[in-house]
Coordinates of C-alpha atoms and ligand atoms in Angstrom, one line a residue:
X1121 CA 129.3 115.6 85.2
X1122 CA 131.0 115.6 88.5
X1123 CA 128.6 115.4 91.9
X1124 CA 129.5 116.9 94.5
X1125 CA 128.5 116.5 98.5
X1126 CA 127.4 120.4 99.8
X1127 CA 128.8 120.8 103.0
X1128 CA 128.5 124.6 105.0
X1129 CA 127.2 126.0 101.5
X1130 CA 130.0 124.9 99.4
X1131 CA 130.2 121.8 97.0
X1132 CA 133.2 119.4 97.3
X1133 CA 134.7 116.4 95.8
X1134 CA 134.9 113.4 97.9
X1135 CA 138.0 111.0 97.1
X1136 CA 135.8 107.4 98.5
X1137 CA 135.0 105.1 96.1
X1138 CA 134.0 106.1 92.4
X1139 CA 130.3 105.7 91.7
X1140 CA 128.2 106.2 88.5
X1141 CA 124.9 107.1 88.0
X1142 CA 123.8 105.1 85.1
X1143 CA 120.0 105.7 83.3
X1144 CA 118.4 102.4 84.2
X1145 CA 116.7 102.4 80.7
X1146 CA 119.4 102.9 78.8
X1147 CA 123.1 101.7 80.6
X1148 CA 125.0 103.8 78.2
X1149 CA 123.4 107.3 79.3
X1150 CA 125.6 108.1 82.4
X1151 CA 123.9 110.9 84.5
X1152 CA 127.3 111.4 86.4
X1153 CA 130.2 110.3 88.7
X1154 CA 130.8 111.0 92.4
X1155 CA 133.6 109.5 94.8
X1156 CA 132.0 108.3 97.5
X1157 CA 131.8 110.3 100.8
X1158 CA 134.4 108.6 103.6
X1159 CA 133.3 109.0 107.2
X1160 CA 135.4 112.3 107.8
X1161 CA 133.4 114.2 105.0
X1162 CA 129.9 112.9 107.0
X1163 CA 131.9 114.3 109.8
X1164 CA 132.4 117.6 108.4
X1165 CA 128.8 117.8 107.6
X1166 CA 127.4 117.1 111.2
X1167 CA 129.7 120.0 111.8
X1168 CA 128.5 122.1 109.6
X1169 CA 125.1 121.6 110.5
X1170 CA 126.0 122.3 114.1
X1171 CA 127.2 125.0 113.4
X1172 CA 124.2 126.5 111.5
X1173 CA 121.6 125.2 114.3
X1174 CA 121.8 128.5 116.7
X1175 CA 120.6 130.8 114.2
X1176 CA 118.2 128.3 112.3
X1177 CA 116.6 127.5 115.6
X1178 CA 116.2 130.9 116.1
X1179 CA 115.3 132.3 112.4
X1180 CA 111.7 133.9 112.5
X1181 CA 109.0 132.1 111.1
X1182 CA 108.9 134.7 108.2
X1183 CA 112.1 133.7 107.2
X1184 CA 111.4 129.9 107.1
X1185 CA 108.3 130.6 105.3
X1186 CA 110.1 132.5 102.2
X1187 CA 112.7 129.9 101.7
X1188 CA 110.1 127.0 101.9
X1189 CA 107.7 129.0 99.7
X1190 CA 110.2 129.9 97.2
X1191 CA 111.9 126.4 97.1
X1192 CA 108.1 125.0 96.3
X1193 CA 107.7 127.5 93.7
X1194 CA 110.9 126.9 92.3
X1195 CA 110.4 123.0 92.4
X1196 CA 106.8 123.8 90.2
X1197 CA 108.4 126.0 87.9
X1198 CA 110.8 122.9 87.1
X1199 CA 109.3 119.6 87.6
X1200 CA 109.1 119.1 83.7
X1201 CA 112.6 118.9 83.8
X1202 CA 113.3 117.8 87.5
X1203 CA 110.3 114.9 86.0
X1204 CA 113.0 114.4 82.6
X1205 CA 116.1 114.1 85.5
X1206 CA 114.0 111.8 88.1
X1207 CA 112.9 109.5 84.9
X1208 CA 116.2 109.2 83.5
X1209 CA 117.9 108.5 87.1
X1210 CA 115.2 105.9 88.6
X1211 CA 113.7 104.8 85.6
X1212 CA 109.6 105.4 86.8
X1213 CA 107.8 107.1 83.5
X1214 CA 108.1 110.4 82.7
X1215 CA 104.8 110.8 83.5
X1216 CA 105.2 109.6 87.1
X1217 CA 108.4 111.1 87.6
X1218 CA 106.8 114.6 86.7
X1219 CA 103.9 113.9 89.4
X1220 CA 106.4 113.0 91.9
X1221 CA 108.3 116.1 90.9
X1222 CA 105.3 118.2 92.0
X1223 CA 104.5 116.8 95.0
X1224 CA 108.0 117.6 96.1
X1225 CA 106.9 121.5 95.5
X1226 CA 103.4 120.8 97.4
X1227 CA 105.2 119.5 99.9
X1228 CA 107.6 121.9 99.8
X1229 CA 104.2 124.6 99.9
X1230 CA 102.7 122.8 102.6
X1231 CA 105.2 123.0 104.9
X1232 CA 106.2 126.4 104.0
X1233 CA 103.0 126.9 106.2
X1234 CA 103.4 124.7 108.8
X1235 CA 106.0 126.7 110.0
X1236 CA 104.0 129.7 110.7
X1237 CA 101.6 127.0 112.1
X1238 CA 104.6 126.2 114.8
X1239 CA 102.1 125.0 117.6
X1240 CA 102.4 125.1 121.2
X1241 CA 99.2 125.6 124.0
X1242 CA 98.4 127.6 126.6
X1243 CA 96.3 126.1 129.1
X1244 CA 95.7 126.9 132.8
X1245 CA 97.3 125.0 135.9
X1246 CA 95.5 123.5 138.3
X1247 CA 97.4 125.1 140.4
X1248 CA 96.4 129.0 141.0
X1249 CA 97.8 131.7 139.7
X1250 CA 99.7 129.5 137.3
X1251 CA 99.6 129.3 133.5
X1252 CA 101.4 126.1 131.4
X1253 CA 103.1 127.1 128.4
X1254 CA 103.8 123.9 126.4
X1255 CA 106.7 125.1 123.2
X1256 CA 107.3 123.0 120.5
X1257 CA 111.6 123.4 119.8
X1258 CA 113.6 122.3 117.1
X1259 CA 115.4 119.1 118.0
X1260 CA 119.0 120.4 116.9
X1261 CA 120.8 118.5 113.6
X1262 CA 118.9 115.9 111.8
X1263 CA 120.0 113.1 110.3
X1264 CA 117.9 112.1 106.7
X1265 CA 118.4 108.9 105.0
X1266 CA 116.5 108.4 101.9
X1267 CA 115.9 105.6 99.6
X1268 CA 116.0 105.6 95.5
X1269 CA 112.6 104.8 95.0
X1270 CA 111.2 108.5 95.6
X1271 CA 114.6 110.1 94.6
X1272 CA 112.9 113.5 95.2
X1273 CA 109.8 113.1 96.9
X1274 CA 111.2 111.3 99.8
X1275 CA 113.9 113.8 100.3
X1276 CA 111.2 116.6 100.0
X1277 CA 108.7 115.0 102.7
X1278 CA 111.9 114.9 105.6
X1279 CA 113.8 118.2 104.4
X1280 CA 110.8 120.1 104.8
X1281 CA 109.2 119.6 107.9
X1282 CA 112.7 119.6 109.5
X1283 CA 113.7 122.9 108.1
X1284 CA 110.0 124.6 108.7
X1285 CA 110.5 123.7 112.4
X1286 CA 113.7 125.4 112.6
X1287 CA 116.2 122.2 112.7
X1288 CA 119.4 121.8 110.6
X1289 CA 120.2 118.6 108.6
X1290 CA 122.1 116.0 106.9
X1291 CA 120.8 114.7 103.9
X1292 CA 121.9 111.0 102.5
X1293 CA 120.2 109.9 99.7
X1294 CA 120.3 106.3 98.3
X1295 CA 123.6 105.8 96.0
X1296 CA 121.8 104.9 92.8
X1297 CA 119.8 108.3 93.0
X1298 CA 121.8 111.4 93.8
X1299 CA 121.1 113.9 91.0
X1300 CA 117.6 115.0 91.9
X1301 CA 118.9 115.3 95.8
X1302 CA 122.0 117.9 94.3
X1303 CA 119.3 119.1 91.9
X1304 CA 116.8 119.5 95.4
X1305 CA 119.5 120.7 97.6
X1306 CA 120.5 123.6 94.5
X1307 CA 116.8 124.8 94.4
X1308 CA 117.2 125.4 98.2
X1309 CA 120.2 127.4 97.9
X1310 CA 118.8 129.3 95.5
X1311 CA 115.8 129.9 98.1
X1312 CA 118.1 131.6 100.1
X1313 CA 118.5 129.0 103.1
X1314 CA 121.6 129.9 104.9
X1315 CA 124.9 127.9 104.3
X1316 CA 125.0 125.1 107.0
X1317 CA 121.4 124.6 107.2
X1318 CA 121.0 121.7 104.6
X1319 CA 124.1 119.5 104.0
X1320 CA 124.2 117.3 101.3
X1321 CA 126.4 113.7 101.5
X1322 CA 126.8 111.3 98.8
X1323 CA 127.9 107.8 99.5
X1324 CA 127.2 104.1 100.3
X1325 CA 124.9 103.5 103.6
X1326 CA 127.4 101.5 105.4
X1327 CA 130.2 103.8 105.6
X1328 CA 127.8 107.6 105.2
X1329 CA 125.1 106.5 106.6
X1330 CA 126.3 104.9 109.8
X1331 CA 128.8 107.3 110.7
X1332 CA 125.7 109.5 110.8
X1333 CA 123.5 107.9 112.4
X1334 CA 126.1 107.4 115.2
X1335 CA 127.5 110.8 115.2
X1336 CA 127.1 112.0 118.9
X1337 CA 125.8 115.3 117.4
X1338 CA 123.0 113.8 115.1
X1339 CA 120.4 114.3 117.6
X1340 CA 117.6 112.6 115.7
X1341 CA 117.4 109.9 112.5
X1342 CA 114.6 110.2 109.7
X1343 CA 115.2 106.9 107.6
X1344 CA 113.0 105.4 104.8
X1345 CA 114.5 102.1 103.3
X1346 CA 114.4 98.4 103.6
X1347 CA 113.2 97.1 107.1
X1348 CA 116.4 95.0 107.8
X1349 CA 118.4 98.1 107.5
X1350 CA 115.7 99.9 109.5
X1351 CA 115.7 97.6 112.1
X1352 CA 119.5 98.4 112.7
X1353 CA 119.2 102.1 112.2
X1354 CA 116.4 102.3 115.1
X1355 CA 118.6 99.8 116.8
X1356 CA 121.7 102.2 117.2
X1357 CA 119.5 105.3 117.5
X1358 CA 117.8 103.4 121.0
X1359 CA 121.4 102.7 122.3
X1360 CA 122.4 106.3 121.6
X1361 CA 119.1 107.6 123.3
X1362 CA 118.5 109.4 119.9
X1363 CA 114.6 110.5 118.1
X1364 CA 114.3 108.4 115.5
X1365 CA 111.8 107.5 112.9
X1366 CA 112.3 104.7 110.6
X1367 CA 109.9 103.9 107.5
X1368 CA 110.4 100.7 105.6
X1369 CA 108.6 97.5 103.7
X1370 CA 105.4 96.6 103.1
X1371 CA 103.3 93.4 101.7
X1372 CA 100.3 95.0 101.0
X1373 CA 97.6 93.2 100.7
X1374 CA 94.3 94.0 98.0
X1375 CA 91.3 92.3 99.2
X1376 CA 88.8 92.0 96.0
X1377 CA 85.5 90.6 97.1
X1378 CA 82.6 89.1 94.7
X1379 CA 80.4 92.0 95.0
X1380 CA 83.3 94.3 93.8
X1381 CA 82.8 96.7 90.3
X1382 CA 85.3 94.7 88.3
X1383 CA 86.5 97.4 86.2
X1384 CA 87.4 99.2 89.7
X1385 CA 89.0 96.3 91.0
X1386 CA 91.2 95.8 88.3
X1387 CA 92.4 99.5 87.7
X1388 CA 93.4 99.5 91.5
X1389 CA 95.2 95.9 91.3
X1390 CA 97.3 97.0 88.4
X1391 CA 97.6 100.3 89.4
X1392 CA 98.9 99.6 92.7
X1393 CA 100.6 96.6 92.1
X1394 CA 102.5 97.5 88.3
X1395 CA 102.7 101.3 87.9
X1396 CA 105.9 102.6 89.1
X1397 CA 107.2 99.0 88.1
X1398 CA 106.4 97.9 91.4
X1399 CA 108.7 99.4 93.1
X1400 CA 106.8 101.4 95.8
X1401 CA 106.6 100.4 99.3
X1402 CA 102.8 100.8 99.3
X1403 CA 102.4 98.3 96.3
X1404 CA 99.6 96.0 96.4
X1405 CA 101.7 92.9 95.9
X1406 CA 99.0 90.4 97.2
X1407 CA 95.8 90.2 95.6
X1408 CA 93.6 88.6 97.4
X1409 CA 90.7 87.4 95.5
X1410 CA 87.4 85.5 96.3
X1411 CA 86.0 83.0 94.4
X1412 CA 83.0 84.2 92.8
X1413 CA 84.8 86.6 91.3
X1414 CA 88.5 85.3 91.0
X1415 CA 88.3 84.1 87.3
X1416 CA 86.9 86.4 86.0
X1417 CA 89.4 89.1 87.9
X1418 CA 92.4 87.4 87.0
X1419 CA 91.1 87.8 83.3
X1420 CA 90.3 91.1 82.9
X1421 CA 93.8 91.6 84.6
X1422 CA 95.8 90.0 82.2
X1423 CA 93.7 91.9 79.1
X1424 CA 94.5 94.9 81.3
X1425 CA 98.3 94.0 81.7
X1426 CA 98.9 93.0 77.7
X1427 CA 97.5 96.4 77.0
X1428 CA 100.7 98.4 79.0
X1429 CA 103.8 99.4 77.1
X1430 CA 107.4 98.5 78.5
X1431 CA 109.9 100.6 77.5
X1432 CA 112.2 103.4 78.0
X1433 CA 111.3 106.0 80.7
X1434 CA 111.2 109.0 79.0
X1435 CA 109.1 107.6 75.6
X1436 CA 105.8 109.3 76.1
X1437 CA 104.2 105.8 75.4
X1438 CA 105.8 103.6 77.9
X1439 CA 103.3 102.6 81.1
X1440 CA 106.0 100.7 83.0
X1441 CA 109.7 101.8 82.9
X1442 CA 112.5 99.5 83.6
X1443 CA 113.6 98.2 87.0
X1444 CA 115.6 100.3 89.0
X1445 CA 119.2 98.3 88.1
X1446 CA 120.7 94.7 87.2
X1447 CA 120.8 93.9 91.6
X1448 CA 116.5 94.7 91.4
X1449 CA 116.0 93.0 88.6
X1450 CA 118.1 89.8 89.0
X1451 CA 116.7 89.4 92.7
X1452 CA 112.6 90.3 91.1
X1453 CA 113.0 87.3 88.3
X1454 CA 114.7 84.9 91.3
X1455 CA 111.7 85.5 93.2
X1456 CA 109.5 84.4 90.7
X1457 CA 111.3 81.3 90.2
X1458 CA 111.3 80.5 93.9
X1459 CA 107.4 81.1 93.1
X1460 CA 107.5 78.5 90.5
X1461 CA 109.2 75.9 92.9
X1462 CA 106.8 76.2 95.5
X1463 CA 103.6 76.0 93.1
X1464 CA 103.0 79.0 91.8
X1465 CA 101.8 79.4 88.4
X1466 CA 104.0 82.4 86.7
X1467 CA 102.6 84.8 83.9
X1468 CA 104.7 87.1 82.5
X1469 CA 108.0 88.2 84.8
X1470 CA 110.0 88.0 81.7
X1471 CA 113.2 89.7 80.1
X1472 CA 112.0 92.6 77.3
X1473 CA 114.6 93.7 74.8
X1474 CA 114.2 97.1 73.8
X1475 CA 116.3 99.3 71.5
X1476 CA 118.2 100.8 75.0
X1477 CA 119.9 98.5 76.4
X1478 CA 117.9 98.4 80.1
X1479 CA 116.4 96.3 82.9
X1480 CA 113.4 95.9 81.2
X1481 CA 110.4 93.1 82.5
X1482 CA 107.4 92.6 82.0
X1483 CA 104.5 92.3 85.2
X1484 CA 104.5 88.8 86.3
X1485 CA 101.4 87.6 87.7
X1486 CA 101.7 84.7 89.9
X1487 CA 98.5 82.8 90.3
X1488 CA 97.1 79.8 92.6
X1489 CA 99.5 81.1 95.4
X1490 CA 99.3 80.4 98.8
X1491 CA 99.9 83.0 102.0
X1492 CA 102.9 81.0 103.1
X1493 CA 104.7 80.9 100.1
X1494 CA 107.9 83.6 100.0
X1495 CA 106.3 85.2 97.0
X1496 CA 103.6 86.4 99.6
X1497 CA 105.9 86.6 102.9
X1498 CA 108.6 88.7 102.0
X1499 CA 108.8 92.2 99.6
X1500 CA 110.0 91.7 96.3
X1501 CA 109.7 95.5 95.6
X1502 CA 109.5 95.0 91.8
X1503 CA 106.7 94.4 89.2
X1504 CA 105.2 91.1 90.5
X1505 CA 101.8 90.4 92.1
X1506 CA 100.7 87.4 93.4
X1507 CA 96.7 86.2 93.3
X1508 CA 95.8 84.4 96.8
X1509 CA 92.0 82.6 96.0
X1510 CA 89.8 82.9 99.4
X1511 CA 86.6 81.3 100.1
X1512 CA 84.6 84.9 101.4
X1513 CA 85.5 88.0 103.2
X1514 CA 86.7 86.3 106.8
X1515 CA 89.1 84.2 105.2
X1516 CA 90.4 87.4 102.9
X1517 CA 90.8 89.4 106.5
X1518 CA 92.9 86.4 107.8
X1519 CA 95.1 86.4 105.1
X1520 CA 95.1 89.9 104.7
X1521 CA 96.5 90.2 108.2
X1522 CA 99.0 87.2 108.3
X1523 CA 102.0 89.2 107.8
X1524 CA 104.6 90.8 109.3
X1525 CA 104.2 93.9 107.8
X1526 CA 101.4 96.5 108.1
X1527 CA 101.8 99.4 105.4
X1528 CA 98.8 99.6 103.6
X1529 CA 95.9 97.8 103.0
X1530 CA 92.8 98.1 100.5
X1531 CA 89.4 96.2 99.9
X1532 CA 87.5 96.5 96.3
X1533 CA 84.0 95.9 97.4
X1534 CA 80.4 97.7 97.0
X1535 CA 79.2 96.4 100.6
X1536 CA 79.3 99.0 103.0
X1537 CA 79.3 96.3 106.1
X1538 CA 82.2 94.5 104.4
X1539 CA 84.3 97.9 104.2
X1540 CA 83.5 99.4 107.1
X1541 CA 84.3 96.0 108.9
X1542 CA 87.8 95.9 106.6
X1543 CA 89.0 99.7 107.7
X1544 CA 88.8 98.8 111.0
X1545 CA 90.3 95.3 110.9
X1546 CA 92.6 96.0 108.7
X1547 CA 96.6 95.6 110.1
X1548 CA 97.9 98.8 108.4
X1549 CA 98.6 102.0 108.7
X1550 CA 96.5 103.4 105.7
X1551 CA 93.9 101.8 104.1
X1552 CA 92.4 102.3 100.9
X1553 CA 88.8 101.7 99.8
X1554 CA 87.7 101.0 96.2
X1555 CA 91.6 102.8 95.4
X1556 CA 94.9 101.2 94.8
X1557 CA 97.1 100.7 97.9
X1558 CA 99.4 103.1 96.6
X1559 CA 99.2 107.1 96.8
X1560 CA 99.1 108.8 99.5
X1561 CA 98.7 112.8 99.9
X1562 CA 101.3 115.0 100.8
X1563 CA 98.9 116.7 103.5
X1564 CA 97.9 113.8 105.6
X1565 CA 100.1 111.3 107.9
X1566 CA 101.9 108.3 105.8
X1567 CA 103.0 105.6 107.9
X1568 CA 102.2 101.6 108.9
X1569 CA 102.4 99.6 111.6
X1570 CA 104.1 96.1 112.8
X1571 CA 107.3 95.8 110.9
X1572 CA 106.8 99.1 108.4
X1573 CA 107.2 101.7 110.7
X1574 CA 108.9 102.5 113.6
X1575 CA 108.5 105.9 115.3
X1576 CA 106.0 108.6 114.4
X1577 CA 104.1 109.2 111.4
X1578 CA 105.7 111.2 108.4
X1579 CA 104.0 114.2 106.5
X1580 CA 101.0 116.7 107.0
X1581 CA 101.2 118.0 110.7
X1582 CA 101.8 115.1 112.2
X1583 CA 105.2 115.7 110.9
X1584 CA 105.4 117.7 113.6
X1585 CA 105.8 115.4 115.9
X1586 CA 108.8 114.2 115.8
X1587 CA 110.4 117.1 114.2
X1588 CA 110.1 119.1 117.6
X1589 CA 110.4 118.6 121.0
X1590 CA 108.1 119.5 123.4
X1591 CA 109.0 121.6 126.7
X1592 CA 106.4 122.4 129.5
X1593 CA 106.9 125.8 130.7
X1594 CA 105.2 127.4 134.5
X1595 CA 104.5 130.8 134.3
X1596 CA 103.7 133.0 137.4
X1597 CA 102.1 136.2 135.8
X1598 CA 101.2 137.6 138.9
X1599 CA 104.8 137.5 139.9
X1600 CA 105.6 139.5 136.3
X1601 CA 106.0 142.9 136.6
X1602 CA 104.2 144.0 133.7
X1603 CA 105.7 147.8 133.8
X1604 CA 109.1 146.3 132.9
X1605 CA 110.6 146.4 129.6
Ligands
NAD2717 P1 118.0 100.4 101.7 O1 117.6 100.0 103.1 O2 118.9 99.5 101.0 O3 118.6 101.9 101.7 C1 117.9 103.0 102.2 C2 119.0 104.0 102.6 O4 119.7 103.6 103.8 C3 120.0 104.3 101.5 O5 120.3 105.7 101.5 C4 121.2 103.5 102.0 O6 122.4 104.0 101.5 C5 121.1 103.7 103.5 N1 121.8 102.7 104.3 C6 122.2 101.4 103.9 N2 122.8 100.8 105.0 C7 122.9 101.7 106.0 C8 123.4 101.6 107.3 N3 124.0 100.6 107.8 N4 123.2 102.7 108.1 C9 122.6 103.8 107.6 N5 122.1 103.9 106.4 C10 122.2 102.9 105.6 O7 116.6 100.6 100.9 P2 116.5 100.9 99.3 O8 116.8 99.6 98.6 O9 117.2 102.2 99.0 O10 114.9 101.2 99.3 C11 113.9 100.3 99.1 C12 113.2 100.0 100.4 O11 112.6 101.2 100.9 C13 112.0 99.0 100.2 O12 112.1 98.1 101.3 C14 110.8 99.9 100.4 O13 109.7 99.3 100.8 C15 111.3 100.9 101.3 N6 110.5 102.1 101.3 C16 109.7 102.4 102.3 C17 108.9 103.6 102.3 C18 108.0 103.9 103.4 O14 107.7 105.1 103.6 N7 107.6 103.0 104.2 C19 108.9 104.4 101.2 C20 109.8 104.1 100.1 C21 110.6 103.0 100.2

């Protein structure tokens, strides 16, 4: 099958670089071939989306809500087979992939009412006679880069909350992932958004991507993706005094303390750390264990982890699916022996045949590591955890907190002064209690702090925030003349 980028409400071919999108659990089930987009068809789509911003900006809310509404209803009329697409594209369980699936449609629901929850205040001046009107406005044509991991969430969570707020976009999604965005971008036509509105371009981030996010008409950037790539997007947006909000790594830390429930503990640590193979941004990758309890943690882990199935993503067994593609998987098993080098002591982290030919690995645990170590500095972003032993809850903190990033963080412990100390300590942006680092709602703000994030918070109505711009209006009502029409 041929994909095709959906510019002004029409699909077309782009002649750029062929791509394929291979089934990561099985190499030899291709999902379908694009040519890359080239900077001209980005072009055309920034024009597109020009084009359609006067009368988006300007829909009624009524309007916005319908196609939101539908396009939610659509998406959880679908997400078993959007779920069979997103686990056969990404390679996250079928199971996952249909969860994911339907948080895309709550989103999609949530947002539907956010738009007829636009905002804006009235308050009085101090001043007499006048009253300040303060409007929330769309911010004109938005630029949305996605990443693979959440090939239909992620895209969900920006192309809503754009679209309820009246603003016209661009979406790129990562290369390896671009059948649930066609799939997404489909269901939204058939919703009954306008042609224009929601642009679809398929194509490598260096060439697509950039030419987007320096487009003189992009007026704002919504990127989720690695933080060095980040880092440059929010760099060009700042030169070009564009909006932008960047989302990126993590190195999330799971403090486990001695008085924690053990059989808690260990369903968040492998929970957060394994399911998804890994690959979420919010993965607790450092477990950070204290001694009275470390042995007997790193134990029931291990039982825990021999008990998961590898395999295909769509066998209704499998608990962990195959890594993302050959590049993911060859950098996740270098990692672990750079682990190895510097002292680490590696369980698991190795190659699984399976009848498909795939990137199949088992979780690596990587035990009697150290803070400074790479392993526990920089994101590996694939099944691999690494145990940190700590002496009590101060030292746990420390380590906790020596790192660049600031994601999320999450404590396993049955001592209210120790968690109540730990949410407010803690050098993240969400922080879970007694609850893997991972999962987040689609209703409340998602975002982290130092090196994560960059910009304001994504999702529930802090969305808002930077989806729309905010103007201050003065109003003389004495000066109105109320008989007029
Ligand atoms: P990536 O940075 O390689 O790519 C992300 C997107 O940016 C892709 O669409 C890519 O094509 C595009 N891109 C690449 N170069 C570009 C450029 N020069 N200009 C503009 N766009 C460009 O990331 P990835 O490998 O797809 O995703 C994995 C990363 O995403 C991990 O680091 C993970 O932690 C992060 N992530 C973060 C969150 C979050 O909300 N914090 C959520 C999911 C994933």
């Amino acid at each position: 099958m041929e994909l095709l980028n959906h510019i002004d409400g029409r699909w077309v071919p782009s002649t750029g670089e062929g791509m394929t999108d291979v089934n990561p659990s099985d190499v030899t089930d291709v999902l379908g071939e694009y040519g890359a987009a080239t900077e001209d068809v980005a072009q055309s789509a920034v024009a597109a989306a020009a084009a359609a911003f006067p009368a988006w900006s300007q829909s009624s809310v009524q309007q916005r809500f319908d196609v939101l509404d539908r396009a939610g209803s659509l998406i959880l009329e679908r997400r078993q087979e959007l779920g069979r697409l997103l686990a056969r594209e990404e390679g996250k369980t079928v199971g996952e992939a249909t969860a994911e699936a339907t948080r895309a449609g709550q989103i999609f629901k949530f947002f539907a009412g956010e738009a007829l929850r636009g905002g804006g205040e009235l308050l009085p001046s101090v001043r007499e006679g006048l009253d300040v009107e303060i409007l929330r406005r769309p911010v004109g044509v938005i630029a949305l880069i996605t990443p693979w991991n959440f090939p239909i969430a992620i895209p969900a969570w920006k192309v809503a909350p754009a679209l309820a707020f009246g603003n016209t976009v661009v979406l790129k999604p990562a290369e390896l992932v671009p059948a649930c965005a066609v799939e997404l971008v489909r269901i939204l036509e058939e919703s009954g958004l306008p042609s224009g509105v929601l642009n679809l371009v398929l194509g490598s981030g260096a060439v697509v991507g950039d030419a987007l996010v320096r487009s003189p008409s992009v007026s704002a950037v919504s990127f989720t993706g690695s933080d060095v790539t980040g880092r440059g997007v929010a760099a060009a947006c700042a030169a070009a005094g564009k909006r932008v909000q960047v989302e990126m790594g993590g190195k999330n830390p799971l403090v486990v303390l001695d008085d924690a429930d053990l059989t808690v503990a260990v369903e968040a640590a492998v929970n957060g750390a394994f399911f998804s193979t890994g690959q979420r941004c919010t993965a607790s990758s450092r477990l950070i264990v204290t001694a009275g309890i470390h042995d007997r943690f790193v134990d029931a882990v291990q039982r825990r982890l021999a008990t998961l199935t590898i395999g295909h993503a769509l066998e209704a067994a499998t608990d962990i699916g195959p890594v993302v593609d050959r590049r993911q998987l060859d950098k996740d098993l270098e990692y672990l022996v750079t682990a190895a080098q510097e002292g680490g002591e590696v369980l698991g982290g190795d190659r699984v045949d399976r009848p498909t030919d795939g990137f199949f690995m088992s979780p690596a645990l990587v035990l009697s590591t150290t803070n400074e170590m790479r392993i526990n500095q920089e994101e590996v972003f694939g099944p691999v955890a690494s145990v940190i032993r700590v002496e009590n809850y101060d030292e746990a903190l420390t380590v906790a907190n020596d790192t660049r990033f600031g994601l999320s963080a999450g404590i396993c412990s049955t001592s209210l002064a120790a968690v109540t100390h730990f949410k407010r300590h803690a050098e993240a942006g969400m922080v879970m209690v007694n609850a893997p680092t991972a999962g987040v709602d689609y209703h409340v703000p998602f975002g982290g702090s130092k090196a994560s994030s960059y910009g304001p918070r994504e999702q529930g109505s802090y969305a808002r925030e930077f989806f729309t711009t905010v103007k201050t209006v003065y109003v003389n009502p004495g000066q109105i003349d109320q008989q007029s029409p």
